[in-house]
GROMACS .gro file of C-alpha atoms in nm:
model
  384
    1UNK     CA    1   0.000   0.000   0.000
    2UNK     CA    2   0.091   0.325  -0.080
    3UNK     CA    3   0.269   0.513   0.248
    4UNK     CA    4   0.135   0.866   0.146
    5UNK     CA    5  -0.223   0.702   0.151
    6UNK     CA    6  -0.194   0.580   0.564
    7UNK     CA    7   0.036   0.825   0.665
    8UNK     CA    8  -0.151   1.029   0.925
    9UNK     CA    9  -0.125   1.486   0.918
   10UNK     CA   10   0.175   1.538   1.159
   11UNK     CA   11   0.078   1.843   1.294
   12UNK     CA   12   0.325   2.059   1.499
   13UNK     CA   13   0.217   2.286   1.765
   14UNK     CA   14   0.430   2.597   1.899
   15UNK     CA   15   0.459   2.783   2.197
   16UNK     CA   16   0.734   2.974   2.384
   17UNK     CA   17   0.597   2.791   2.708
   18UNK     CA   18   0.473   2.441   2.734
   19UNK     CA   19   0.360   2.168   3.016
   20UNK     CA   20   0.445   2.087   3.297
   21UNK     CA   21   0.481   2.504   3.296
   22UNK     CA   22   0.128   2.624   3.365
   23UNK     CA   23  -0.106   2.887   3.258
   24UNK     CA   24  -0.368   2.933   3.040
   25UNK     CA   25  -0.202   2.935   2.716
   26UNK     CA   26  -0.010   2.680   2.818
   27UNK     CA   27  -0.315   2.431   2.918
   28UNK     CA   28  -0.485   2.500   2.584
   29UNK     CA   29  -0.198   2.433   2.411
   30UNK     CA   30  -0.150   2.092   2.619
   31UNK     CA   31  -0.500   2.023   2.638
   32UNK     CA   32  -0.572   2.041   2.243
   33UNK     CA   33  -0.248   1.886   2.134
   34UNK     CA   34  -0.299   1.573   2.374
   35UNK     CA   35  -0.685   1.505   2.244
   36UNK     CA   36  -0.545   1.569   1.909
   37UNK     CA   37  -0.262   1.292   1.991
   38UNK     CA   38  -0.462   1.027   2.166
   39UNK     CA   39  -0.772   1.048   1.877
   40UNK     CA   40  -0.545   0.855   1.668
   41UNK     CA   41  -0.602   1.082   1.406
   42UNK     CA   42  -0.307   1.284   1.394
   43UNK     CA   43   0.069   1.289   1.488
   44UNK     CA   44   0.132   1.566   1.705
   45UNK     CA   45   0.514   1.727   1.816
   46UNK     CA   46   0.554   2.041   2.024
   47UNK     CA   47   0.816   2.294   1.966
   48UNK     CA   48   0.876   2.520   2.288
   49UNK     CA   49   1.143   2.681   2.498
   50UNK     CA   50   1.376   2.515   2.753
   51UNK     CA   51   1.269   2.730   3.047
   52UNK     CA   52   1.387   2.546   3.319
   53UNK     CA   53   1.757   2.392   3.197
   54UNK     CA   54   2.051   2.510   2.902
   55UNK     CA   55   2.074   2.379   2.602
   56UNK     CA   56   1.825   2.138   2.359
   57UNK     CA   57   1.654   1.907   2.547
   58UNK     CA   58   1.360   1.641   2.384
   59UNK     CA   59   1.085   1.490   2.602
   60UNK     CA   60   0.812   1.237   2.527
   61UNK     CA   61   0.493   1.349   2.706
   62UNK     CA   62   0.153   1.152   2.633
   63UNK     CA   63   0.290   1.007   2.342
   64UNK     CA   64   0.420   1.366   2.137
   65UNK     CA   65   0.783   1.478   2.114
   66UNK     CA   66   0.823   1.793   2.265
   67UNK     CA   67   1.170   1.984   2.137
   68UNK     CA   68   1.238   2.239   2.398
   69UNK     CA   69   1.492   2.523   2.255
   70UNK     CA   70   1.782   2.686   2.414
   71UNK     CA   71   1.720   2.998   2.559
   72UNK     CA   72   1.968   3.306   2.501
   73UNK     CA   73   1.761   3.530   2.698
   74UNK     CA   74   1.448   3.667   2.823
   75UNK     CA   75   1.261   4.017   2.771
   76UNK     CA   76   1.003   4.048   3.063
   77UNK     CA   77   0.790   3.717   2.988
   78UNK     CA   78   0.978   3.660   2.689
   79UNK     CA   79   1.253   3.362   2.580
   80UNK     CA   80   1.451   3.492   2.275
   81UNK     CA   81   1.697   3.343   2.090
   82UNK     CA   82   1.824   3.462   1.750
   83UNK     CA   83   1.913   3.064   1.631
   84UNK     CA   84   1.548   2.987   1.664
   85UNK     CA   85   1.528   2.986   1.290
   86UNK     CA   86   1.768   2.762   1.189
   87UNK     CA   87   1.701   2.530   1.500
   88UNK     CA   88   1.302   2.501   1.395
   89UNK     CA   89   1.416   2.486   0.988
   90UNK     CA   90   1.574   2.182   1.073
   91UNK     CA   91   1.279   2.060   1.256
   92UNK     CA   92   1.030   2.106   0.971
   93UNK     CA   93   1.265   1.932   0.730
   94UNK     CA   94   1.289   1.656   0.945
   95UNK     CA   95   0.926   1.600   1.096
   96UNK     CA   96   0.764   1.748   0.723
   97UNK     CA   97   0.436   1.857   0.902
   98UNK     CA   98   0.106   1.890   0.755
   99UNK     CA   99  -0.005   2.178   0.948
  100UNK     CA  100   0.193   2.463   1.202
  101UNK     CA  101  -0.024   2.561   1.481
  102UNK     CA  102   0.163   2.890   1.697
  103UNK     CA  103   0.023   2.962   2.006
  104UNK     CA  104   0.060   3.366   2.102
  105UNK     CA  105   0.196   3.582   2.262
  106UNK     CA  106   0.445   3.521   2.417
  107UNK     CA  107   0.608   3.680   2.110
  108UNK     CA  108   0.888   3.587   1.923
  109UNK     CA  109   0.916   3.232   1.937
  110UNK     CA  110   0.547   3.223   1.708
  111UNK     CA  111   0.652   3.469   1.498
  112UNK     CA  112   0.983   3.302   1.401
  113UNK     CA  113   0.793   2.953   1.376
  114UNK     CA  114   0.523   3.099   1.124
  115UNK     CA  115   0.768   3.305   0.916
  116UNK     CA  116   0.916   2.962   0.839
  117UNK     CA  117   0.594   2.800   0.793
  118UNK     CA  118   0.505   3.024   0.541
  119UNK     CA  119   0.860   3.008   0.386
  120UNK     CA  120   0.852   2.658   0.308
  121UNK     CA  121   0.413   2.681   0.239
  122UNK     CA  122   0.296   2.510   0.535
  123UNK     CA  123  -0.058   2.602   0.626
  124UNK     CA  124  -0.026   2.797   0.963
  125UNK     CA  125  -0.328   2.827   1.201
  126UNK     CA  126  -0.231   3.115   1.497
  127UNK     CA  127  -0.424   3.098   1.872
  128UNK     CA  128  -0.401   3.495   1.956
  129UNK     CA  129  -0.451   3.417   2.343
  130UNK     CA  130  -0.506   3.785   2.486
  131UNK     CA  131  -0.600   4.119   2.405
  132UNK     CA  132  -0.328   4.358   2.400
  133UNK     CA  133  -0.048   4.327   2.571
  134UNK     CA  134  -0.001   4.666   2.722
  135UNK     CA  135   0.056   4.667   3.101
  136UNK     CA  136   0.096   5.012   3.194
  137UNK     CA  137   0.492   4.997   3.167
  138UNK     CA  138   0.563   5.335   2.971
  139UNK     CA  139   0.909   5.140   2.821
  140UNK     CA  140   0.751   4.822   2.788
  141UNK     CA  141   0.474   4.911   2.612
  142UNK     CA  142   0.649   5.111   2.407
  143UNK     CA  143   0.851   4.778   2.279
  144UNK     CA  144   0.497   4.576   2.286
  145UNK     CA  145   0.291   4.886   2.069
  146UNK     CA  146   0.575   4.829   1.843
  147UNK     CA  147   0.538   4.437   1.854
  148UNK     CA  148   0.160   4.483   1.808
  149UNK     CA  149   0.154   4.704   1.509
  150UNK     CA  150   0.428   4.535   1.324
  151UNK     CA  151   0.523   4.173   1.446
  152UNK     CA  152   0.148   4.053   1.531
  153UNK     CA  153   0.031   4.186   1.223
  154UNK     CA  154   0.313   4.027   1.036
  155UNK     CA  155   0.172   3.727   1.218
  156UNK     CA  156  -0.182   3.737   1.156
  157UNK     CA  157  -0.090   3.825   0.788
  158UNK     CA  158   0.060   3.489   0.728
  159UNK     CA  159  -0.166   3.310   0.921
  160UNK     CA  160  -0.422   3.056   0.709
  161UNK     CA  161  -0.664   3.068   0.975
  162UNK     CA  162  -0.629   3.275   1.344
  163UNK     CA  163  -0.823   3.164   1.637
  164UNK     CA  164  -0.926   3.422   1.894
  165UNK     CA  165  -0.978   3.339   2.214
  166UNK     CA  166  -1.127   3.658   2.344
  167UNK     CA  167  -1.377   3.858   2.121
  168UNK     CA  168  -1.281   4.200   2.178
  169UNK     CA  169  -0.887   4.252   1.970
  170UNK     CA  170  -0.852   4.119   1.675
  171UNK     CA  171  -1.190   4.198   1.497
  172UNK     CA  172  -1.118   4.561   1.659
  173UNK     CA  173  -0.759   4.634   1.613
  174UNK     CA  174  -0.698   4.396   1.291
  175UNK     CA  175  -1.061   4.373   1.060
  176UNK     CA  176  -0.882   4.345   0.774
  177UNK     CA  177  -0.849   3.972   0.942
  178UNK     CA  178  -1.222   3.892   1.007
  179UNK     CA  179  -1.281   3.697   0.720
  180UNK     CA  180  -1.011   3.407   0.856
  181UNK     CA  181  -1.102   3.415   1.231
  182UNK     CA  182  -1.285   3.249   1.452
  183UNK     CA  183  -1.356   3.275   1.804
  184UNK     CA  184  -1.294   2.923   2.050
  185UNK     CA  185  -1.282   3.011   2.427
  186UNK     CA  186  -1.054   2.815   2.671
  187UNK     CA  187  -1.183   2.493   2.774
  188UNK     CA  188  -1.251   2.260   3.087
  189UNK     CA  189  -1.227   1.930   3.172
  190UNK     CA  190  -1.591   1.887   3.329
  191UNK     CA  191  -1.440   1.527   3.401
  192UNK     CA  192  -1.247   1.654   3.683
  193UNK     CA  193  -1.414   1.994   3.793
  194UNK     CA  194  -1.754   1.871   3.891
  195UNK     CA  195  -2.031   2.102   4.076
  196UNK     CA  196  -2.032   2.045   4.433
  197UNK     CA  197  -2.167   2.233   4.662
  198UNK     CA  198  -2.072   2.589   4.793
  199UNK     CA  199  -1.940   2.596   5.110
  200UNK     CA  200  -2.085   2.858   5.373
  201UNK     CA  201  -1.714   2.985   5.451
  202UNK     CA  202  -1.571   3.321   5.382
  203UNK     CA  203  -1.243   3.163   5.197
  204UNK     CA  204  -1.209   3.393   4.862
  205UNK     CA  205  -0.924   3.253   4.659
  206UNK     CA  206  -0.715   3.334   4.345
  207UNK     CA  207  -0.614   3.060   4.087
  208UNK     CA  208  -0.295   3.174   3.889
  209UNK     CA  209   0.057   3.277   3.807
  210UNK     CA  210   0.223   3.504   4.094
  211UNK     CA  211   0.485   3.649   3.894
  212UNK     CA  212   0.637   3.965   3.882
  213UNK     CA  213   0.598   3.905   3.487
  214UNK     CA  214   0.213   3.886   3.587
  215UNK     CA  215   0.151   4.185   3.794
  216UNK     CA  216  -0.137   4.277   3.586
  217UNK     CA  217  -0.328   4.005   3.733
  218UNK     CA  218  -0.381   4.256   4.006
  219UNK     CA  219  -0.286   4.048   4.318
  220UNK     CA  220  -0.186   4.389   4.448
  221UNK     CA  221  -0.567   4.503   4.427
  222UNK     CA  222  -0.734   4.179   4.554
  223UNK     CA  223  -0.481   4.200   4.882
  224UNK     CA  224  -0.639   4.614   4.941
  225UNK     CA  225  -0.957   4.488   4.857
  226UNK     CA  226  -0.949   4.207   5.137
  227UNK     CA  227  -0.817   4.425   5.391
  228UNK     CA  228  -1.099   4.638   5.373
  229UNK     CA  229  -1.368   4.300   5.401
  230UNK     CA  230  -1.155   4.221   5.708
  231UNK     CA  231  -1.191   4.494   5.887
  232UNK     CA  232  -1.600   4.414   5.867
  233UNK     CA  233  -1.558   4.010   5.883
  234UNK     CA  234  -1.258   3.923   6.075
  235UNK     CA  235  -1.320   3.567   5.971
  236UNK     CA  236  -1.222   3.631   5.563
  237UNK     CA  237  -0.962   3.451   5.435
  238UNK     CA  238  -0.734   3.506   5.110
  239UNK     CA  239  -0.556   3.243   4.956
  240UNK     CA  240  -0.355   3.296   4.682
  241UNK     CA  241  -0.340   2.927   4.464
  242UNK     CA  242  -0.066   2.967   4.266
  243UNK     CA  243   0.356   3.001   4.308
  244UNK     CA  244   0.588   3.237   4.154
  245UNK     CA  245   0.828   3.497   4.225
  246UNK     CA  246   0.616   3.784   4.292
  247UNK     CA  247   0.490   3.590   4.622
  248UNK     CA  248   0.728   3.692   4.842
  249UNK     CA  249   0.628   4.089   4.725
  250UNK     CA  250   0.204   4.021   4.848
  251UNK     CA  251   0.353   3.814   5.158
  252UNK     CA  252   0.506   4.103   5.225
  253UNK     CA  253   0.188   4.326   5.133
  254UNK     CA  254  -0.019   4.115   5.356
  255UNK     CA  255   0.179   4.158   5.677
  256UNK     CA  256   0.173   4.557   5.621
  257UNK     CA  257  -0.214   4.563   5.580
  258UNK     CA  258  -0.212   4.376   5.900
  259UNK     CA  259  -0.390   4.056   5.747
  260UNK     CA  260  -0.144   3.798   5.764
  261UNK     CA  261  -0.329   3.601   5.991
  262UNK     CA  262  -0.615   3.603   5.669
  263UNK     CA  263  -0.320   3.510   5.427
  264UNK     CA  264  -0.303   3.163   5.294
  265UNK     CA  265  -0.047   3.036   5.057
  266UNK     CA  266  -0.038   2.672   4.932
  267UNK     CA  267   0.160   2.750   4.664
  268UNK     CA  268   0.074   2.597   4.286
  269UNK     CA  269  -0.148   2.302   4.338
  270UNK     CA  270  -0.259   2.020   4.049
  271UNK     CA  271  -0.443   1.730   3.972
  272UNK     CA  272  -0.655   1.616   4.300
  273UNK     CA  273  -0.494   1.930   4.505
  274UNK     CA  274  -0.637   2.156   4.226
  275UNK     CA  275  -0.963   2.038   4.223
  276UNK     CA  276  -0.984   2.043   4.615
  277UNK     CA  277  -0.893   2.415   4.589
  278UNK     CA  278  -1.159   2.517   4.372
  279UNK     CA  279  -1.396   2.271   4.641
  280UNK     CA  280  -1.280   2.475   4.937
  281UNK     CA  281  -1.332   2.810   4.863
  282UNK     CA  282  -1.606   3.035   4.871
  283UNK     CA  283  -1.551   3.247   4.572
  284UNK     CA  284  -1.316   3.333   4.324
  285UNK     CA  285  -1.154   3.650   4.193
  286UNK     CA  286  -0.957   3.730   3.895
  287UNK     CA  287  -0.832   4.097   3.954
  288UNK     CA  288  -0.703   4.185   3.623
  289UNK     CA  289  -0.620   4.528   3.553
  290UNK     CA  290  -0.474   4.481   3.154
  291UNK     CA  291  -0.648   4.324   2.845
  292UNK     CA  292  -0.371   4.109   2.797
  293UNK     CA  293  -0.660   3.874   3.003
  294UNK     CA  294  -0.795   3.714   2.773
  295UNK     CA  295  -1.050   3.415   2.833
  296UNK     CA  296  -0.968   3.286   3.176
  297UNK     CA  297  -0.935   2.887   3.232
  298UNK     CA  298  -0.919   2.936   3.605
  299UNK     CA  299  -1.268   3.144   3.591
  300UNK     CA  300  -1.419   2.860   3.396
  301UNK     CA  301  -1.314   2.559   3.612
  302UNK     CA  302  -1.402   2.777   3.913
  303UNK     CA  303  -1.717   2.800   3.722
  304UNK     CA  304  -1.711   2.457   3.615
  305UNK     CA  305  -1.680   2.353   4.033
  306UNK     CA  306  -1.982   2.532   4.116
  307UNK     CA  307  -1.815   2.832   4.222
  308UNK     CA  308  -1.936   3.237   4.202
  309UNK     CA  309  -1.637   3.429   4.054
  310UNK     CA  310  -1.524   3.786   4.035
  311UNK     CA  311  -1.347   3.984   3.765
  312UNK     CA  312  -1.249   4.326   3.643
  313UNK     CA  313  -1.455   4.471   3.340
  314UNK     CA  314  -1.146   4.439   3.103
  315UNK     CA  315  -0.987   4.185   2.827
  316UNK     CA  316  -1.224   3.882   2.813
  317UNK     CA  317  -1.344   3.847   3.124
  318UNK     CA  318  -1.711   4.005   3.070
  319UNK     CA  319  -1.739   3.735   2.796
  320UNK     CA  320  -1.695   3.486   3.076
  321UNK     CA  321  -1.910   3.606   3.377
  322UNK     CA  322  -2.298   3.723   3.312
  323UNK     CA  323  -2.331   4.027   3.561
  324UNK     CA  324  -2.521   3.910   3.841
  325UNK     CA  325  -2.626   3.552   3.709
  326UNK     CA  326  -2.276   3.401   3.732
  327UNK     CA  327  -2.084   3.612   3.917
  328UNK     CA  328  -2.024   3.988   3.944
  329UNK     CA  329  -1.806   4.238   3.745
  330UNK     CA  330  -1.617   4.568   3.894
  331UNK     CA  331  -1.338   4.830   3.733
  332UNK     CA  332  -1.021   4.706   3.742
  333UNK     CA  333  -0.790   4.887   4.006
  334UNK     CA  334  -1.057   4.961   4.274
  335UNK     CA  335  -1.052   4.772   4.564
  336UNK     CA  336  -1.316   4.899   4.722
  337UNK     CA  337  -1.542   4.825   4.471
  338UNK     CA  338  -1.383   4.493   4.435
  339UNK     CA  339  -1.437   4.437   4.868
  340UNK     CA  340  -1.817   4.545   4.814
  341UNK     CA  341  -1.832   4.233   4.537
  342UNK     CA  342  -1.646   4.019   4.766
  343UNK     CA  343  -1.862   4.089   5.093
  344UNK     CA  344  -2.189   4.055   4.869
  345UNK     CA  345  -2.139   3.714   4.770
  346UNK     CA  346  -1.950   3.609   5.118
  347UNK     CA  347  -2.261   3.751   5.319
  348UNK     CA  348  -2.510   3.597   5.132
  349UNK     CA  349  -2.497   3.181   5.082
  350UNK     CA  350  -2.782   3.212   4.885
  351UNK     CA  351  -2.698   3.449   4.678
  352UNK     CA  352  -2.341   3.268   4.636
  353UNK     CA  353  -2.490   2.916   4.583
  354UNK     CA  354  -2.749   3.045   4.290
  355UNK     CA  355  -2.446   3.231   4.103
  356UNK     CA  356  -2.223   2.918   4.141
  357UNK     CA  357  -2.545   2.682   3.973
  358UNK     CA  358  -2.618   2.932   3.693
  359UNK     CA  359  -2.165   2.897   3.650
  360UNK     CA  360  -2.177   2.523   3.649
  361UNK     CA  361  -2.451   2.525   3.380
  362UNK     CA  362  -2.257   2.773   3.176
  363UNK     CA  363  -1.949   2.581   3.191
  364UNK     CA  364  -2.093   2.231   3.069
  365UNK     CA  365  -2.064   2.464   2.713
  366UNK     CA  366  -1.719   2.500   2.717
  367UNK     CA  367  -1.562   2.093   2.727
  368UNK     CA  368  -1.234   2.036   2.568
  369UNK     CA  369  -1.396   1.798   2.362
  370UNK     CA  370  -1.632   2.097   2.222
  371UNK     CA  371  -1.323   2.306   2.207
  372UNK     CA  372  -1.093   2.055   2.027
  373UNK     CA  373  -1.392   1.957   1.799
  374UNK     CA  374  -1.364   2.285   1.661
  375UNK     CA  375  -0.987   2.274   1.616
  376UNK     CA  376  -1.046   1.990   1.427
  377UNK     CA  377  -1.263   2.096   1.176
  378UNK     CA  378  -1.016   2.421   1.094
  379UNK     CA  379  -0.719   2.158   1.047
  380UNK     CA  380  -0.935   1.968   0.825
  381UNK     CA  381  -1.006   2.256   0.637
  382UNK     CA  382  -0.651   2.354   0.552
  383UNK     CA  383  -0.469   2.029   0.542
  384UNK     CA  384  -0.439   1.872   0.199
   0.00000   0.00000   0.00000
């Protein structure tokens, strides 16, 4: 039999970070490349960075080779190094894939990956994970507005098909685009977040990165906000789910507010550990104070657990909460307001159990299997 008959698409998936590093590019990028793998449908390899060692490294994980690049060095979030080119040439030539999927931002690693792609006429499908980058920085946005109007659109130019995961960027900033994009929100694996129900505590939690990298999660503004709940219900607890290096910086926050006693840090949990987070809190609250949040995958397996939730009114955050039927929405950067939404749902079990049943029925849309479904059917589309 012919080989080029029962040969299956190799399809090669890119992304400057990649499991076990966590976050929410980083799970949807894990999460659709392993049902991709184990559908026996496809062959799937990863190209990322070697964040935690020197030098080229190549795993096996779930049954897809992962080639993790040297790193020369990093700008803020970033892994950069000038030899990506050549290094992921090499790879194509070897592997041949049928299809490029880049996963972005984080910048540059995508952006050399696709200007390969479309070198050698690989259909390219791009995930554009946030909205823009922009974090307040006057010097670093500077460098990302100049990323944004440039790079990304070089990107999205030589993209076959883009993905967006929030609504609310690329059909603004980039319609000359529309006509190639679709919209697929993060995903959730209703297998292991399950409803249960809400426990009449007053334990708010976040679910994230704690890096100085990340500041625009607003940590900074959940930590005020909590202070100010405290001082009414001495009982309220914070914990902060999640590791990185800006923990030390709101440990330190904490103990000047006085709340230390209210401060809980478990540090990243997974797996079981993850799922008993999400079981023992109260509420959760995503304090984002940048559009670079983009559709949350912490907000939809709190959601997904049965659980009210919290965010700012900024990136794609008011695509995930309904106002008052799932959760509840303030301005980013106002703790106050943010301590009013926090008390409201802590004060009220009622109230808190009805938003985290309207959350669990939402979330039953947004299965991985939905998700990668609809990957699927764009791969389909482009590969020959």
């Amino acid at each position: 039999m012919n080989e080029s008959i029962i040969k299956k698409p190799h399809v090669t998936v890119v992304a400057s970070y990649f499991y076990p590093k966590v976050g929410g590019l980083e799970t949807i990028a894990y999460t659709t490349a392993k049902m991709l793998q184990e559908s026996g449908n496809y062959t799937v390899s990863i190209i990322s960075s070697n964040y935690d060692g020197k030098g080229y490294r190549k795993d096996m994980i779930d049954g897809m080779t992962v080639h993790r690049l040297p790193i020369a060095f990093r700008l803020s979030n970033t892994p950069i190094n000038f030899a990506w080119s050549k290094m992921i040439t090499k790879i194509f030539d070897e592997e041949k894939p049928s299809l490029v999927h880049t996963h972005s931002p984080v910048p540059f690693m995508a952006d050399v990956a696709a200007a390969v792609a479309h070198k050698k006429h690989i259909p390219l499908v791009v995930t554009y994970h946030s909205g823009s980058m922009r974090k307040g920085n006057f010097i670093l946005d500077l460098i990302i507005g100049v990323y944004e109007l440039y790079f990304l659109k070089k990107l999205l130019q030589r993209a076959d098909h883009i993905v967006a995961v929030a609504r609310n960027f690329i059909p603004v900033v980039f319609p000359q685009f529309i006509n190639k994009v679709s919209f697929i929100p993060t995903g959730v694996d209703l297998e292991r977040f399950k409803k249960t129900a809400v426990p009449n505590n007053e334990r708010v939690a976040f679910v994230g990165r704690v890096e100085l990298s990340s500041m625009w999660k607003g940590i900074e503004y959940l930590i005020k906000a909590m202070a100010i709940v405290i001082k009414k219900r001495p009982s309220a607890t914070l914990e902060i789910v999640g590791g990185g290096d800006a923990l030390g910086l709101y440990t330190q926050q904490a103990k000047d507010l006085n709340i230390q006693d209210n401060f809980i840090t478990p540090g990243p949990q997974y797996g079981a550990e993850l799922v008993k987070a999400f079981e023992r809190m109260n509420v959760m609250v995503l304090p984002s104070t940048s559009d670079s949040e983009a559709f949350s995958v912490s907000l939809v397996e709190a959601m997904a657990s049965g659980r009210p939730i919290i965010g700012t009114n900024i990136g794609g955050t008011p695509q995930v909460i309904d106002n008052g039927v799932t959760g509840l929405i303030v301005e980013p950067k106002n703790p106050q307001a943010l301590a009013e939404a926090i008390e409201k749902i802590i004060s009220d079990h009622a109230f808190a159990q009805a938003l985290g049943d309207a959350g669990s029925l939402k979330a039953q849309g947004f299965s991985w299997e939905i998700q990668t479904g609809k990957y699927i059917e764009i791969y389909n589309s482009l590969i020959k």
